[in-house]
Amino acid sequence: MHRLKPILYLIFGAGLFAATCTRAHAQEQIQNDTTLRHTQSVPESALRTLQTTKVRAGETITLDGNLDEAIWQTTSIARNFIQRDPADGEPATEKTEAQVIYTDDVIYVGIKAYDSAMDSIAATLFRKDGTAYSDWVYVSFDSYNDDRTSFNFAVNPKGVRKDILIFDNDREDIRWDAVWQAETQINEDNWTVEIRIPLSQLRYSSKQADQTWGVNFQRRIARKEEIAFWSPTPQDASGFVSQYGQLEGIAGLEKPGRLEFIPYASSSLTRAPSQAGNPFYETNDWASSVGGDIRYGLTSDLTLTATINPDFGQVEADPAVINLSAFETFFPEQRPFFLEGNEIFQFGNTKTYNSYGNPLTFYSRRIGRAPQGNLSRFNRYNDNAAFDPDQAENVFTNLPDQTTIAGAAKISGKTRSGWSIGLLDAYTLKETSPFEANLSGSNTTEGNFPVEPATNYLVSRTKKDFNGGNSVVGGFLSATNRSINDRYFEEYLHSSAYVGGLDFEHNWDNRNWAVSGTFSASQVNGSKEAILRTQQSPVRYYNRVDSEKLSVDPGKTSLNGLATELSLRKSGGEHWHTSLTYSQVSPGYETNDLGFQNRADYRAVAAGLIYQESDSDLFRFYEIWGFHTHAWNYDGDIIGNFYNAGGYLQFNNLWSFNVNINFAGKAYVDRLTRGGPVAERVKDWNFNLNINSDQTKKVSFNAGTSQRWDFAPNNDAGEFDHYVWAGIEIRPVTNIQFSISPELGI
C-alpha cells in the first residue's frame, strides 16, 4: 500500500487545480427526491430554527390526524414556506404549518396544509413509495447533523406514505424502508397529517445530552406544480441536506432498544412443459423456504444486521430478458438485508454529470448468486468419469436456482465524530446437483456433482467527513475466498479476489464547486487455466489479434489492475453548471467476483455544460445542455466519440417540450468480433422529441418521435429508423387512473 500514496497525492493535487462542475436535469431530480432549502430572499446567515417539545409523562398522543392534543397547541410552529418552483424565492401560495414533538422513544410530526380550494387538492390513492399525481407533505431529519445524510418521510392526503434516504448531500435511495405510521384528515380549509416515527428508525448520538438535528419540511401542490420548503432551497443551490434548518430542544435521549426480527416463509409453484424421461420433472413443482433477518442497535448510530437464508423471493421479480451479447445483465438488489446501510458501502463514484463510467466494486447480488458450474464441464475436467458423452442419449440435471447463504452479518452506521462504518461478512455453502444420464443399450448412470464451491465474502468501507461535511476521505476493501478442492473449479474460478481503494471529495464556495476522486487496485488469483480464462474474457480480450499493447500470458496465476476517476463539478450558482471527468481502467482490473464490470482497458474524458433559467416571461422554466465523451482503449483506438445537445422547456400553461440530438463520430468497436480485429463503428445521428400537455388536468396526453440514421464508411446514407408514440392519461376519480401508450417503429 505504501507505493500507492504518491499516486493518491498526485490525484488529489491535480483535482485542486482543475475547474468545472454542474447539475444536469435538476427539474427531474427535484420531482423524484425529497429535500431542499435556503432561498434567494433569505440571507445566507439566516438559518431557520424550530423548537421541539417533549411530551410530559402520563400524556398520550392518539395517532388520528386531528392534532387536538394540548401539546400541539403550545409547541413552536414552522411557518412561512418559500417556493422553489415555480416562483423561486417567493412565498408559498398556500399556508403550511409544521410542528415536532417527542418522547423517550418516538418522534411525532404534525403538519397542517391549508388550501384555498380544498375541492381541488390531489388526494390520490396508490401503493407505498409510488409516484402518482398527488399532493404531498414531507418531513426530513438530518439526525446525524452532518449536512450529508437525511431520513425523509412523506404523506399524501389519503395517507399514502413514502420514505427515502438521502446521502452524500444529494443522492437518494428510494429502496430504503423504515417502520413508521401516519394518519390524515381532510377538513374544511386544510388537510392534516400526524406522523409517528420510532427513534429506532433514525440514527443519532445518544451520548449528547442536548441535541440539535437538521430538519426541513416540504409541501407539494400538484395542480400548481408548486414545491415549497420551510428552510428554502433555491434552484441555484447545490445539495439538499446541507440547506436544512435546525431542530432544537431535543434532550435526554437514551440509546433506543433497537432489536427487530423479521422472519419469512415462502412457497412457490412452477409449471413448465414436460421433458420426456426427465426424472426431476414434476407437473407441479412446489418449493418452500424459511429464514429471517435480525437487526440490533449496537449503539444509537451503529446497527448490527444478521440474516439466515435471506428471502430470494425479493429478487425473483427480475424481468425476463433475452441477452445475446457477451456481457451479463445487471439487476438491482432487492433483499432487505443487503439494503440496510447500502449507501455506506458505495464506492467508486465521483461528483459529475457525465462520465464514461467506473466498474462497480460491490454488487451484493454476487452473494447467493446462481451456481456457476455445469455437468458437461465437470465431466470433461474429470476425464468423463461420470459418464461417456459419446454413449449418452439424454442427460438430466436439477441445478439449484441460488447458492445457499449459511449466514451473513453486517455492521453499518455513522458515529458522532463523522466516521461512516460498514463491515459485511457472508458465507455461502457448497452446492451440488443430481444428474442422470441415459446411455445407449438402456444403461443409466446417476450421481451428484458440485456446481458452486463454498465461498466467503468480506466487504469493509469507511468514510470520514470533516470541515462541516464539505470534505470527505474514505477507504474500501473487499475479499472473496473460495474453497476450491478439485480441478473442476480450479480450471475457471478464481481461488481469491481482492479490491482495495481510496476516495475523496472536497466542496467549496458554499458547495457550488466540488472536486472528487477515486482510486482502486484489484488482484485475482487462481490456476493458470483460470487466469487464462480471465485474460480472454469479454471484459478485456487480451487475445485480440490486432492489439499491440495486450497479449496473453498462459503462465500467469494472478492478474492485477488499477482504476481511477477524477471529477470537477460546478453544481450551484445562477444559470451555468458544468462538469469535467477523467476515467481510466487498466486492462487487468477485475471486480466481477464481488462487483460488476462489463469492460476494462479504457481511458476517457467526459464534459458537460448546462444553462438553466427560471425567471423568464415566456417560460416557467427552461434548460439547455451539451455533453461530449471521448474514450480510447490502451492501444489508442477511439472507442467512444459521442456528442449530445438538447433542451427542456416548460410553458406558463404547464405544457412542456424537450428535445435531444445525439451524434456518434468515428470510432471503433473492439468487442464486436470477440477477440478478432477491431471493427469501425459507422457514424450515426439520432434525435428524439416529446411534447406533454398539462399533467395536472384530469385528461392529459403526450406525443413524441425518435429518428436515427447512420452512414457507411464512404458517408453514403445507411439505415434509417423511425419511431413515433403517443399516450393519453385519464383520472376520473382520485383512486382510478387509465392510461394507454401505443408505439410504432419502422
CSV table of C-alpha atoms in Angstrom, one decimal, residues 62-488:
chain,number,residue,atom,x,y,z
A,62,THR,CA,-53.5,9.5,19.7
A,63,LEU,CA,-52.4,9.0,16.2
A,64,ASP,CA,-55.6,10.1,14.3
A,65,GLY,CA,-54.5,13.1,12.2
A,66,ASN,CA,-56.5,15.5,14.3
A,67,LEU,CA,-53.7,17.3,16.2
A,68,ASP,CA,-56.1,18.1,19.0
A,69,GLU,CA,-53.9,17.2,22.0
A,70,ALA,CA,-52.9,20.1,24.2
A,71,ILE,CA,-49.2,19.9,23.4
A,72,TRP,CA,-49.8,20.7,19.8
A,73,GLN,CA,-51.4,24.0,20.9
A,74,THR,CA,-48.2,25.1,22.8
A,75,THR,CA,-45.4,23.8,20.6
A,76,SER,CA,-43.4,26.1,18.2
A,77,ILE,CA,-44.7,26.1,14.6
A,78,ALA,CA,-42.7,26.2,11.3
A,79,ARG,CA,-44.3,28.7,9.0
A,80,ASN,CA,-43.6,30.9,6.0
A,81,PHE,CA,-42.7,28.3,3.4
A,82,ILE,CA,-40.7,29.5,0.4
A,83,GLN,CA,-41.2,28.3,-3.2
A,84,ARG,CA,-38.6,26.6,-5.2
A,85,ASP,CA,-41.0,26.0,-8.1
A,86,PRO,CA,-42.4,27.8,-10.0
A,87,ALA,CA,-41.5,31.2,-8.5
A,88,ASP,CA,-38.1,30.6,-6.9
A,89,GLY,CA,-37.7,32.5,-3.7
A,90,GLU,CA,-41.3,33.8,-3.5
A,91,PRO,CA,-43.6,32.9,-0.5
A,92,ALA,CA,-45.7,29.8,-1.0
A,93,THR,CA,-49.1,30.4,-2.4
A,94,GLU,CA,-50.8,28.3,0.3
A,95,LYS,CA,-50.1,28.4,4.1
A,96,THR,CA,-48.4,25.4,5.7
A,97,GLU,CA,-47.7,24.8,9.4
A,98,ALA,CA,-45.4,22.1,10.8
A,99,GLN,CA,-44.5,21.0,14.4
A,100,VAL,CA,-42.4,18.4,16.1
A,101,ILE,CA,-42.7,16.8,19.5
A,102,TYR,CA,-41.0,13.8,21.0
A,103,THR,CA,-41.0,11.2,23.8
A,104,ASP,CA,-38.2,9.0,25.0
A,105,ASP,CA,-38.6,6.6,22.0
A,106,VAL,CA,-40.8,8.4,19.4
A,107,ILE,CA,-40.8,11.5,17.2
A,108,TYR,CA,-44.2,12.9,16.3
A,109,VAL,CA,-44.7,15.4,13.4
A,110,GLY,CA,-47.9,17.4,12.9
A,111,ILE,CA,-48.5,19.3,9.6
A,112,LYS,CA,-51.4,21.4,8.6
A,113,ALA,CA,-51.7,22.0,4.8
A,114,TYR,CA,-54.2,24.9,4.3
A,115,ASP,CA,-55.7,25.3,0.8
A,116,SER,CA,-58.0,27.9,-0.7
A,117,ALA,CA,-59.5,25.3,-3.0
A,118,MET,CA,-60.0,22.2,-0.9
A,119,ASP,CA,-62.1,20.6,-3.7
A,120,SER,CA,-59.1,20.7,-6.0
A,121,ILE,CA,-56.4,19.0,-3.8
A,122,ALA,CA,-54.9,15.9,-5.4
A,123,ALA,CA,-55.8,13.2,-3.0
A,124,THR,CA,-54.8,10.1,-5.0
A,125,LEU,CA,-54.8,6.6,-3.5
A,126,PHE,CA,-52.0,4.2,-4.6
A,127,ARG,CA,-49.3,2.0,-3.2
A,128,LYS,CA,-46.5,2.9,-0.8
A,129,ASP,CA,-43.5,4.7,-2.4
A,130,GLY,CA,-45.5,5.3,-5.5
A,131,THR,CA,-45.2,8.4,-7.7
A,132,ALA,CA,-48.7,9.0,-9.0
A,133,TYR,CA,-50.2,12.5,-9.4
A,134,SER,CA,-50.8,13.8,-5.8
A,135,ASP,CA,-50.3,16.5,-3.2
A,136,TRP,CA,-47.6,15.7,-0.6
A,137,VAL,CA,-46.1,17.0,2.6
A,138,TYR,CA,-42.6,15.9,3.7
A,139,VAL,CA,-40.5,16.0,6.9
A,140,SER,CA,-36.8,15.4,6.6
A,141,PHE,CA,-34.4,14.7,9.6
A,142,ASP,CA,-30.6,15.1,9.5
A,143,SER,CA,-30.3,13.4,12.8
A,144,TYR,CA,-26.6,12.9,12.3
A,145,ASN,CA,-26.4,16.7,11.9
A,146,ASP,CA,-23.7,16.1,9.3
A,147,ASP,CA,-25.2,18.1,6.4
A,148,ARG,CA,-24.9,15.0,4.3
A,149,THR,CA,-27.5,12.4,5.5
A,150,SER,CA,-31.2,12.7,5.7
A,151,PHE,CA,-34.2,10.4,6.7
A,152,ASN,CA,-37.2,11.6,4.8
A,153,PHE,CA,-40.9,10.8,5.3
A,154,ALA,CA,-43.7,11.9,3.0
A,155,VAL,CA,-47.5,11.5,3.3
A,156,ASN,CA,-50.3,12.5,0.8
A,157,PRO,CA,-53.9,13.5,1.8
A,158,LYS,CA,-55.1,9.9,1.6
A,159,GLY,CA,-52.4,8.6,3.9
A,160,VAL,CA,-50.2,7.1,1.3
A,161,ARG,CA,-46.6,7.0,2.6
A,162,LYS,CA,-43.2,7.3,1.1
A,163,ASP,CA,-39.7,7.0,2.8
A,164,ILE,CA,-36.4,7.9,1.2
A,165,LEU,CA,-32.8,8.1,2.4
A,166,ILE,CA,-30.6,10.9,1.1
A,167,PHE,CA,-26.9,10.5,1.4
A,168,ASP,CA,-23.8,12.4,0.2
A,169,ASN,CA,-26.0,15.6,0.4
A,170,ASP,CA,-27.9,15.0,-2.8
A,171,ARG,CA,-28.1,11.3,-3.7
A,172,GLU,CA,-31.2,9.3,-2.9
A,173,ASP,CA,-32.1,5.7,-2.2
A,174,ILE,CA,-35.9,5.1,-2.7
A,175,ARG,CA,-35.4,1.4,-1.6
A,176,TRP,CA,-34.8,2.4,2.0
A,177,ASP,CA,-37.7,1.4,4.2
A,178,ALA,CA,-38.5,2.4,7.7
A,179,VAL,CA,-41.2,1.2,10.2
A,180,TRP,CA,-43.4,4.2,10.9
A,181,GLN,CA,-47.1,5.3,10.9
A,182,ALA,CA,-49.1,8.2,9.6
A,183,GLU,CA,-52.8,9.3,9.7
A,184,THR,CA,-54.5,12.1,7.8
A,185,GLN,CA,-57.7,14.1,8.0
A,186,ILE,CA,-59.3,16.2,5.2
A,187,ASN,CA,-61.0,19.2,6.7
A,188,GLU,CA,-62.9,22.3,5.5
A,189,ASP,CA,-60.0,24.5,4.9
A,190,ASN,CA,-56.9,22.2,5.3
A,191,TRP,CA,-55.7,18.7,5.4
A,192,THR,CA,-53.7,17.5,8.3
A,193,VAL,CA,-51.0,14.8,8.8
A,194,GLU,CA,-49.9,13.2,12.1
A,195,ILE,CA,-46.7,11.1,11.8
A,196,ARG,CA,-45.3,8.7,14.4
A,197,ILE,CA,-41.6,7.7,13.8
A,198,PRO,CA,-39.9,5.4,16.4
A,199,LEU,CA,-36.5,6.8,17.3
A,200,SER,CA,-35.1,3.3,16.4
A,201,GLN,CA,-35.6,4.1,12.7
A,202,LEU,CA,-33.3,7.1,12.9
A,203,ARG,CA,-29.6,7.3,13.6
A,204,TYR,CA,-28.2,9.8,16.2
A,205,SER,CA,-25.7,10.0,19.1
A,206,SER,CA,-27.3,9.2,22.4
A,207,LYS,CA,-24.1,10.4,24.2
A,208,GLN,CA,-25.1,14.0,23.7
A,209,ALA,CA,-27.3,15.4,26.5
A,210,ASP,CA,-28.7,18.2,24.3
A,211,GLN,CA,-29.0,17.6,20.6
A,212,THR,CA,-29.5,19.7,17.5
A,213,TRP,CA,-30.7,18.0,14.3
A,214,GLY,CA,-31.1,19.3,10.8
A,215,VAL,CA,-34.7,19.5,9.7
A,216,ASN,CA,-36.8,20.6,6.8
A,217,PHE,CA,-40.4,20.4,5.7
A,218,GLN,CA,-41.7,20.3,2.2
A,219,ARG,CA,-45.1,21.0,0.6
A,220,ARG,CA,-46.1,19.9,-3.0
A,221,ILE,CA,-49.3,21.2,-4.6
A,222,ALA,CA,-49.9,19.1,-7.6
A,223,ARG,CA,-52.4,21.3,-9.5
A,224,LYS,CA,-50.0,24.2,-9.4
A,225,GLU,CA,-46.8,22.1,-9.8
A,226,GLU,CA,-45.6,24.1,-6.8
A,227,ILE,CA,-42.8,22.9,-4.5
A,228,ALA,CA,-42.2,24.9,-1.3
A,229,PHE,CA,-39.8,24.4,1.7
A,230,TRP,CA,-39.7,25.7,5.2
A,231,SER,CA,-35.9,26.1,5.0
A,232,PRO,CA,-35.7,27.4,1.5
A,233,THR,CA,-33.7,25.8,-1.3
A,234,PRO,CA,-33.3,27.9,-4.4
A,235,GLN,CA,-32.9,26.3,-7.8
A,236,ASP,CA,-29.3,27.6,-7.9
A,237,ALA,CA,-28.4,25.9,-4.6
A,238,SER,CA,-26.0,22.9,-4.5
A,239,GLY,CA,-27.0,20.0,-2.4
A,240,PHE,CA,-30.1,19.4,-0.3
A,241,VAL,CA,-29.2,18.2,3.2
A,242,SER,CA,-26.7,21.0,3.7
A,243,GLN,CA,-29.5,23.5,3.4
A,244,TYR,CA,-31.7,22.3,6.2
A,245,GLY,CA,-32.8,24.4,9.2
A,246,GLN,CA,-32.1,23.4,12.8
A,247,LEU,CA,-34.4,21.4,15.2
A,248,GLU,CA,-33.5,22.4,18.8
A,249,GLY,CA,-34.7,21.3,22.2
A,250,ILE,CA,-34.1,17.5,22.0
A,251,ALA,CA,-32.6,16.4,25.3
A,252,GLY,CA,-32.1,13.3,27.4
A,253,LEU,CA,-32.4,10.7,24.7
A,254,GLU,CA,-31.3,7.3,25.7
A,255,LYS,CA,-29.9,4.5,23.4
A,256,PRO,CA,-33.1,3.0,21.9
A,257,GLY,CA,-33.7,-0.7,22.3
A,258,ARG,CA,-33.4,-1.5,18.6
A,259,LEU,CA,-34.0,-5.2,18.3
A,260,GLU,CA,-36.0,-6.4,15.3
A,261,PHE,CA,-36.6,-9.9,14.0
A,262,ILE,CA,-38.1,-10.2,10.5
A,263,PRO,CA,-39.0,-13.9,9.8
A,264,TYR,CA,-40.3,-15.1,6.5
A,265,ALA,CA,-41.8,-18.2,5.0
A,266,SER,CA,-42.3,-18.5,1.3
A,267,SER,CA,-43.6,-21.1,-1.2
A,268,SER,CA,-43.5,-21.3,-5.0
A,269,LEU,CA,-45.1,-23.4,-7.7
A,270,THR,CA,-43.5,-23.9,-11.1
A,271,ARG,CA,-45.4,-25.4,-14.0
A,272,ALA,CA,-43.5,-25.9,-17.2
A,273,PRO,CA,-43.7,-28.1,-20.3
A,274,SER,CA,-42.6,-31.7,-19.6
A,275,GLN,CA,-39.4,-33.3,-21.0
A,276,ALA,CA,-39.7,-36.9,-21.8
A,277,GLY,CA,-37.7,-39.1,-19.5
A,278,ASN,CA,-36.7,-36.4,-17.1
A,279,PRO,CA,-36.6,-37.9,-13.6
A,280,PHE,CA,-36.5,-34.5,-12.0
A,281,TYR,CA,-39.6,-33.1,-13.7
A,282,GLU,CA,-42.8,-32.6,-11.7
A,283,THR,CA,-46.1,-31.3,-13.1
A,284,ASN,CA,-46.5,-29.2,-10.0
A,285,ASP,CA,-43.0,-28.3,-8.7
A,286,TRP,CA,-43.5,-27.0,-5.2
A,287,ALA,CA,-40.7,-25.3,-3.3
A,288,SER,CA,-40.6,-23.7,0.1
A,289,SER,CA,-38.2,-21.7,2.2
A,290,VAL,CA,-37.9,-20.2,5.7
A,291,GLY,CA,-35.4,-17.7,7.2
A,292,GLY,CA,-35.2,-14.3,8.6
A,293,ASP,CA,-33.3,-11.1,9.3
A,294,ILE,CA,-32.2,-9.8,12.7
A,295,ARG,CA,-31.4,-6.1,13.4
A,296,TYR,CA,-29.9,-4.9,16.6
A,297,GLY,CA,-28.7,-1.4,17.6
A,298,LEU,CA,-25.2,-1.7,19.0
A,299,THR,CA,-25.3,2.0,19.7
A,300,SER,CA,-27.7,4.7,18.6
A,301,ASP,CA,-25.7,5.2,15.5
A,302,LEU,CA,-24.3,1.7,14.7
A,303,THR,CA,-26.5,-1.2,13.7
A,304,LEU,CA,-25.8,-5.0,13.6
A,305,THR,CA,-27.8,-6.9,11.0
A,306,ALA,CA,-27.7,-10.6,10.5
A,307,THR,CA,-29.5,-13.0,8.2
A,308,ILE,CA,-30.1,-16.7,7.8
A,309,ASN,CA,-31.2,-17.9,4.4
A,310,PRO,CA,-32.4,-14.5,3.2
A,311,ASP,CA,-35.5,-14.2,1.2
A,312,PHE,CA,-34.8,-14.7,-2.5
A,313,GLY,CA,-38.5,-14.1,-3.2
A,314,GLN,CA,-37.5,-10.4,-3.3
A,315,VAL,CA,-35.4,-11.0,-6.4
A,316,GLU,CA,-37.5,-13.4,-8.3
A,317,ALA,CA,-39.4,-10.5,-9.8
A,318,ASP,CA,-36.4,-9.7,-12.1
A,319,PRO,CA,-37.8,-9.0,-15.6
A,320,ALA,CA,-37.2,-11.7,-18.2
A,321,VAL,CA,-34.6,-10.6,-20.7
A,322,ILE,CA,-33.1,-12.1,-23.9
A,323,ASN,CA,-29.4,-11.3,-23.8
A,324,LEU,CA,-27.5,-12.1,-27.0
A,325,SER,CA,-24.4,-10.1,-26.0
A,326,ALA,CA,-21.2,-11.3,-24.4
A,327,PHE,CA,-22.0,-9.3,-21.3
A,328,GLU,CA,-24.3,-10.1,-18.4
A,329,THR,CA,-27.4,-8.2,-17.4
A,330,PHE,CA,-27.4,-6.0,-14.3
A,331,PHE,CA,-30.3,-6.5,-11.9
A,332,PRO,CA,-30.7,-4.2,-8.8
A,333,GLU,CA,-30.6,-5.6,-5.3
A,334,GLN,CA,-34.0,-6.1,-3.5
A,335,ARG,CA,-33.2,-8.3,-0.5
A,336,PRO,CA,-33.8,-6.2,2.7
A,337,PHE,CA,-30.7,-7.5,4.5
A,338,PHE,CA,-28.4,-6.2,1.8
A,339,LEU,CA,-30.3,-2.8,1.5
A,340,GLU,CA,-29.6,-1.9,5.2
A,341,GLY,CA,-26.8,0.7,5.2
A,342,ASN,CA,-26.4,0.2,1.4
A,343,GLU,CA,-25.4,3.9,1.0
A,344,ILE,CA,-22.3,3.4,3.2
A,345,PHE,CA,-20.9,0.6,1.1
A,346,GLN,CA,-21.0,2.5,-2.2
A,347,PHE,CA,-17.5,3.3,-3.6
A,348,GLY,CA,-16.0,4.5,-6.8
A,349,ASN,CA,-18.5,7.3,-7.7
A,350,THR,CA,-17.5,10.9,-8.2
A,351,LYS,CA,-19.5,14.1,-8.3
A,352,THR,CA,-20.2,14.5,-12.0
A,353,TYR,CA,-22.9,14.8,-14.6
A,354,ASN,CA,-21.2,12.9,-17.4
A,355,SER,CA,-18.9,10.0,-17.1
A,356,TYR,CA,-17.7,7.1,-19.2
A,357,GLY,CA,-18.1,5.0,-16.0
A,358,ASN,CA,-16.2,3.2,-13.3
A,359,PRO,CA,-16.6,-0.5,-12.5
A,360,LEU,CA,-18.8,-1.3,-9.5
A,361,THR,CA,-16.7,-2.7,-6.7
A,362,PHE,CA,-19.5,-4.1,-4.6
A,363,TYR,CA,-22.5,-5.9,-6.2
A,364,SER,CA,-24.3,-7.7,-3.4
A,365,ARG,CA,-26.2,-9.9,-5.9
A,366,ARG,CA,-22.9,-11.9,-6.1
A,367,ILE,CA,-23.6,-13.2,-2.6
A,368,GLY,CA,-26.0,-16.1,-3.1
A,369,ARG,CA,-25.6,-16.0,-6.9
A,370,ALA,CA,-26.9,-18.7,-9.2
A,371,PRO,CA,-24.4,-21.6,-9.3
A,372,GLN,CA,-21.7,-21.3,-12.0
A,373,GLY,CA,-21.0,-25.0,-12.6
A,374,ASN,CA,-22.4,-27.4,-15.1
A,375,LEU,CA,-22.3,-31.1,-15.8
A,376,SER,CA,-20.5,-31.1,-19.1
A,377,ARG,CA,-17.6,-29.1,-17.7
A,378,PHE,CA,-17.5,-31.3,-14.6
A,379,ASN,CA,-17.4,-34.4,-16.7
A,380,ARG,CA,-14.8,-33.1,-19.1
A,381,TYR,CA,-12.5,-31.9,-16.4
A,382,ASN,CA,-12.7,-35.3,-14.7
A,383,ASP,CA,-11.9,-37.3,-17.9
A,384,ASN,CA,-15.5,-38.3,-18.5
A,385,ALA,CA,-15.6,-40.2,-15.2
A,386,ALA,CA,-19.3,-39.5,-14.6
A,387,PHE,CA,-20.4,-40.9,-18.0
A,388,ASP,CA,-19.2,-41.4,-21.6
A,389,PRO,CA,-20.7,-38.5,-23.6
A,390,ASP,CA,-20.4,-40.5,-26.8
A,391,GLN,CA,-22.8,-43.0,-25.3
A,392,ALA,CA,-25.2,-40.5,-23.7
A,393,GLU,CA,-28.6,-40.2,-25.3
A,394,ASN,CA,-30.3,-38.0,-22.7
A,395,VAL,CA,-28.7,-36.1,-19.8
A,396,PHE,CA,-30.8,-34.5,-17.0
A,397,THR,CA,-29.8,-32.3,-14.1
A,398,ASN,CA,-31.6,-30.4,-11.3
A,399,LEU,CA,-29.5,-27.3,-10.6
A,400,PRO,CA,-30.5,-25.1,-7.7
A,401,ASP,CA,-31.6,-21.5,-8.6
A,402,GLN,CA,-29.4,-19.9,-5.9
A,403,THR,CA,-26.4,-20.6,-3.7
A,404,THR,CA,-27.4,-21.1,-0.1
A,405,ILE,CA,-26.3,-18.3,2.3
A,406,ALA,CA,-25.5,-20.1,5.5
A,407,GLY,CA,-25.2,-16.8,7.3
A,408,ALA,CA,-24.3,-13.2,7.0
A,409,ALA,CA,-23.7,-10.3,9.3
A,410,LYS,CA,-23.2,-6.6,8.8
A,411,ILE,CA,-22.3,-3.6,10.9
A,412,SER,CA,-23.2,-0.2,9.5
A,413,GLY,CA,-23.8,3.3,10.6
A,414,LYS,CA,-22.2,6.7,11.3
A,415,THR,CA,-20.6,7.8,14.5
A,416,ARG,CA,-20.8,11.2,16.3
A,417,SER,CA,-17.3,12.0,15.2
A,418,GLY,CA,-18.2,11.7,11.5
A,419,TRP,CA,-16.9,8.2,10.7
A,420,SER,CA,-19.2,6.1,8.4
A,421,ILE,CA,-18.5,2.4,9.0
A,422,GLY,CA,-19.6,-0.6,7.0
A,423,LEU,CA,-18.5,-4.2,7.6
A,424,LEU,CA,-20.1,-7.2,6.0
A,425,ASP,CA,-19.2,-10.9,6.0
A,426,ALA,CA,-21.2,-13.7,4.3
A,427,TYR,CA,-20.6,-17.4,3.9
A,428,THR,CA,-22.2,-19.5,1.2
A,429,LEU,CA,-22.3,-23.3,1.2
A,430,LYS,CA,-21.0,-25.7,-1.4
A,431,GLU,CA,-23.9,-26.6,-3.8
A,432,THR,CA,-24.4,-29.8,-5.7
A,433,SER,CA,-26.9,-31.1,-8.2
A,434,PRO,CA,-28.1,-34.6,-9.0
A,435,PHE,CA,-27.8,-35.9,-12.6
A,436,GLU,CA,-29.0,-38.9,-14.6
A,437,ALA,CA,-27.5,-39.9,-18.0
A,438,ASN,CA,-29.4,-42.4,-20.2
A,439,LEU,CA,-26.8,-44.3,-22.2
A,440,SER,CA,-27.2,-46.4,-25.3
A,441,GLY,CA,-28.1,-50.0,-24.5
A,442,SER,CA,-30.7,-49.0,-21.9
A,443,ASN,CA,-28.0,-48.3,-19.3
A,444,THR,CA,-28.4,-45.4,-16.9
A,445,THR,CA,-25.8,-43.7,-14.7
A,446,GLU,CA,-26.6,-41.2,-12.0
A,447,GLY,CA,-25.0,-39.3,-9.2
A,448,ASN,CA,-24.2,-35.8,-7.8
A,449,PHE,CA,-21.7,-33.2,-9.0
A,450,PRO,CA,-20.7,-29.8,-7.4
A,451,VAL,CA,-22.0,-26.6,-9.0
A,452,GLU,CA,-20.6,-23.9,-6.7
A,453,PRO,CA,-17.8,-24.1,-4.1
A,454,ALA,CA,-18.2,-22.8,-0.5
A,455,THR,CA,-17.2,-19.1,-0.5
A,456,ASN,CA,-16.6,-16.4,2.0
A,457,TYR,CA,-17.3,-12.7,1.1
A,458,LEU,CA,-15.9,-9.8,3.1
A,459,VAL,CA,-16.5,-6.1,2.4
A,460,SER,CA,-15.4,-3.2,4.5
A,461,ARG,CA,-16.0,0.5,3.9
A,462,THR,CA,-15.0,3.6,6.0
A,463,LYS,CA,-15.5,7.3,5.4
A,464,LYS,CA,-14.6,10.4,7.4
A,465,ASP,CA,-16.3,13.7,6.8
A,466,PHE,CA,-15.0,17.0,8.3
A,467,ASN,CA,-14.9,20.7,7.6
A,468,GLY,CA,-18.7,20.9,8.2
A,469,GLY,CA,-19.3,18.0,5.8
A,470,ASN,CA,-17.6,19.8,3.0
A,471,SER,CA,-14.6,17.4,2.8
A,472,VAL,CA,-14.7,13.6,2.9
A,473,VAL,CA,-12.0,10.9,2.7
A,474,GLY,CA,-12.7,7.2,2.6
A,475,GLY,CA,-11.3,3.7,2.0
A,476,PHE,CA,-12.7,0.4,0.7
A,477,LEU,CA,-11.6,-3.3,0.9
A,478,SER,CA,-13.3,-6.4,-0.4
A,479,ALA,CA,-12.1,-10.1,-0.4
A,480,THR,CA,-13.6,-13.2,-2.0
A,481,ASN,CA,-12.2,-16.6,-0.9
A,482,ARG,CA,-13.4,-19.9,-2.4
A,483,SER,CA,-12.8,-23.4,-1.1
A,484,ILE,CA,-11.7,-24.9,-4.3
A,485,ASN,CA,-10.6,-28.5,-3.7
A,486,ASP,CA,-10.7,-30.1,-7.1
A,487,ARG,CA,-9.6,-29.5,-10.7
A,488,TYR,CA,-13.2,-28.9,-11.8
